[in-house]
Amino acid sequence: MDREAWNSFVTQNGPRSGSFLHSWEWGEFQKAAGTAVTRVEAEGALAQIILRSLPLGQQNAYLPRGPIFSPTLTAEQKTEFLKKVIAAAREQRSLAMRVDPADKKLEFRPAAARSATPIQPQTTLLLNLTKNEDILLAAMHEKTRYNLRLAEKKGVTVREGGTELFPELWPLLEAASKRDRFRLHAKNYYQKMLQTLVGEPSDRSSCQSRIMLADHEGEALAGMILLLFGGTATYLHGGSSDKKRNVMAPYLLHWQAMRRAKSRGCQSYDFWGIAPEDSAEHPLAGVSRFKRGFGGEVFTAPDSWELPLRPFWYTIYALAKKFTRP
């Protein structure tokens, strides 16, 4: 299956959140970042396996938001394909295969599989961009609507670009990481992403990344990496400065990102991760209040699981990891 056919299948049959993880371009980005990728396909089904390196020279197979099936497949056919995916992961000498399922529970889950912590956000917020702007604004929390209008009045502007804007985005990511206590990827991870996920804005068949920055008086105060794929715009990474927080730059940044995604034919805006309701201690609790202010529908993916493929070495590795953990 070539790139166009692969992406077309993912677009038509992929999950409501995270389809980009199975796009052809995401696999190419993983390769460019030094991670091996194996693609498995059959009639009405496909899977993109990411082979994640582990210490001690080991690796795990990871299936992000997949496998992806045609709705015409029977439960038996889906089961047989998943067995094929597991066999492909085992051929790569992976210790285990971690699965973050798509938006429908798999009919087949091996008896030896165990519950696992999701790698991707399990709960997110999806905003319907097919509605007109007045309806989108009316659905927002009053404070959110006020803050984005305030940002406009204070002279905040939003610009868009590619890799050339990364030097301005990086300090914003660092500031947010320090303030909100989350870990960043290595700097070149983002650079590889921006260099690999490129394309013409009119090309809706590929996965593309864009940088958006919100400026005030010539200074970038908030920024994001926005992914466009399959009719969905995903707020993948973002950050903001500790300066001039009173001008509310992040609010206008998201509103303009939604408007531009909508103008390019996107039907959905994915905030890519929120805390579940009543989870005040969740790492995303603070930013989730900000995101929920824009409205939208909560989407929760099925629970993740992990299947040991080399049980003896899987156990040895787990013990070694436990005793070497600081």
Short mmCIF file of N, CA and C in Angstrom, two decimals, residues 15 54 60 70 83 101 110 125 127 145 152 154 175 187 193-194 209 239 242 251 282 285 309:
data_model
loop_
_atom_site.label_atom_id
_atom_site.label_comp_id
_atom_site.label_asym_id
_atom_site.label_seq_id
_atom_site.Cartn_x
_atom_site.Cartn_y
_atom_site.Cartn_z
N PRO A 15 -9.56 6.49 14.33
CA PRO A 15 -10.29 6.98 15.50
C PRO A 15 -10.55 8.47 15.44
N LEU A 54 14.65 0.58 24.52
CA LEU A 54 14.69 0.50 25.97
C LEU A 54 16.14 0.38 26.42
N ASN A 60 10.58 -2.29 22.88
CA ASN A 60 9.16 -2.62 22.97
C ASN A 60 8.48 -2.23 21.68
N SER A 70 -11.53 -1.59 8.75
CA SER A 70 -12.72 -1.24 7.99
C SER A 70 -13.93 -1.74 8.76
N LYS A 83 -3.59 -10.89 15.60
CA LYS A 83 -2.60 -11.96 15.77
C LYS A 83 -1.42 -11.74 14.82
N PRO A 101 -5.47 1.43 22.31
CA PRO A 101 -6.49 1.13 21.29
C PRO A 101 -7.11 2.38 20.68
N PRO A 110 -5.43 -10.73 24.12
CA PRO A 110 -4.82 -11.98 24.60
C PRO A 110 -4.96 -12.15 26.11
N LEU A 125 -10.50 16.50 24.56
CA LEU A 125 -11.64 17.37 24.29
C LEU A 125 -11.67 17.65 22.79
N LEU A 127 -13.59 19.62 19.65
CA LEU A 127 -14.46 20.75 19.32
C LEU A 127 -14.93 20.61 17.88
N ARG A 145 -14.47 33.54 26.50
CA ARG A 145 -14.86 34.48 25.44
C ARG A 145 -14.36 35.88 25.77
N GLU A 152 -7.45 40.49 21.93
CA GLU A 152 -7.55 41.27 20.70
C GLU A 152 -7.45 42.77 20.99
N LYS A 154 -6.00 44.24 23.43
CA LYS A 154 -4.67 44.61 23.90
C LYS A 154 -3.62 44.52 22.80
N ALA A 175 9.58 27.25 29.12
CA ALA A 175 8.93 27.98 30.22
C ALA A 175 7.74 27.21 30.77
N LYS A 187 15.23 18.61 22.10
CA LYS A 187 14.97 19.70 21.16
C LYS A 187 14.91 19.21 19.72
N MET A 193 10.30 16.63 13.71
CA MET A 193 8.86 16.61 13.43
C MET A 193 8.49 17.69 12.42
N LEU A 194 8.96 18.90 12.67
CA LEU A 194 8.63 20.02 11.80
C LEU A 194 9.24 19.87 10.41
N SER A 209 2.52 19.64 9.96
CA SER A 209 2.71 20.38 11.21
C SER A 209 2.87 21.86 10.90
N GLY A 239 3.16 26.00 24.62
CA GLY A 239 3.74 26.62 25.80
C GLY A 239 3.49 28.11 25.78
N ASP A 242 6.07 33.40 30.89
CA ASP A 242 5.62 33.90 32.20
C ASP A 242 5.39 35.42 32.16
N TYR A 251 -5.38 32.43 24.87
CA TYR A 251 -6.78 32.34 24.47
C TYR A 251 -6.95 32.68 23.00
N HIS A 282 -4.75 15.35 39.14
CA HIS A 282 -4.22 14.92 37.84
C HIS A 282 -3.23 15.96 37.32
N ALA A 285 -4.78 18.80 35.40
CA ALA A 285 -5.96 19.45 35.99
C ALA A 285 -6.00 20.95 35.70
N LEU A 309 5.96 -10.50 25.08
CA LEU A 309 6.25 -11.36 23.93
C LEU A 309 7.41 -12.30 24.20
#
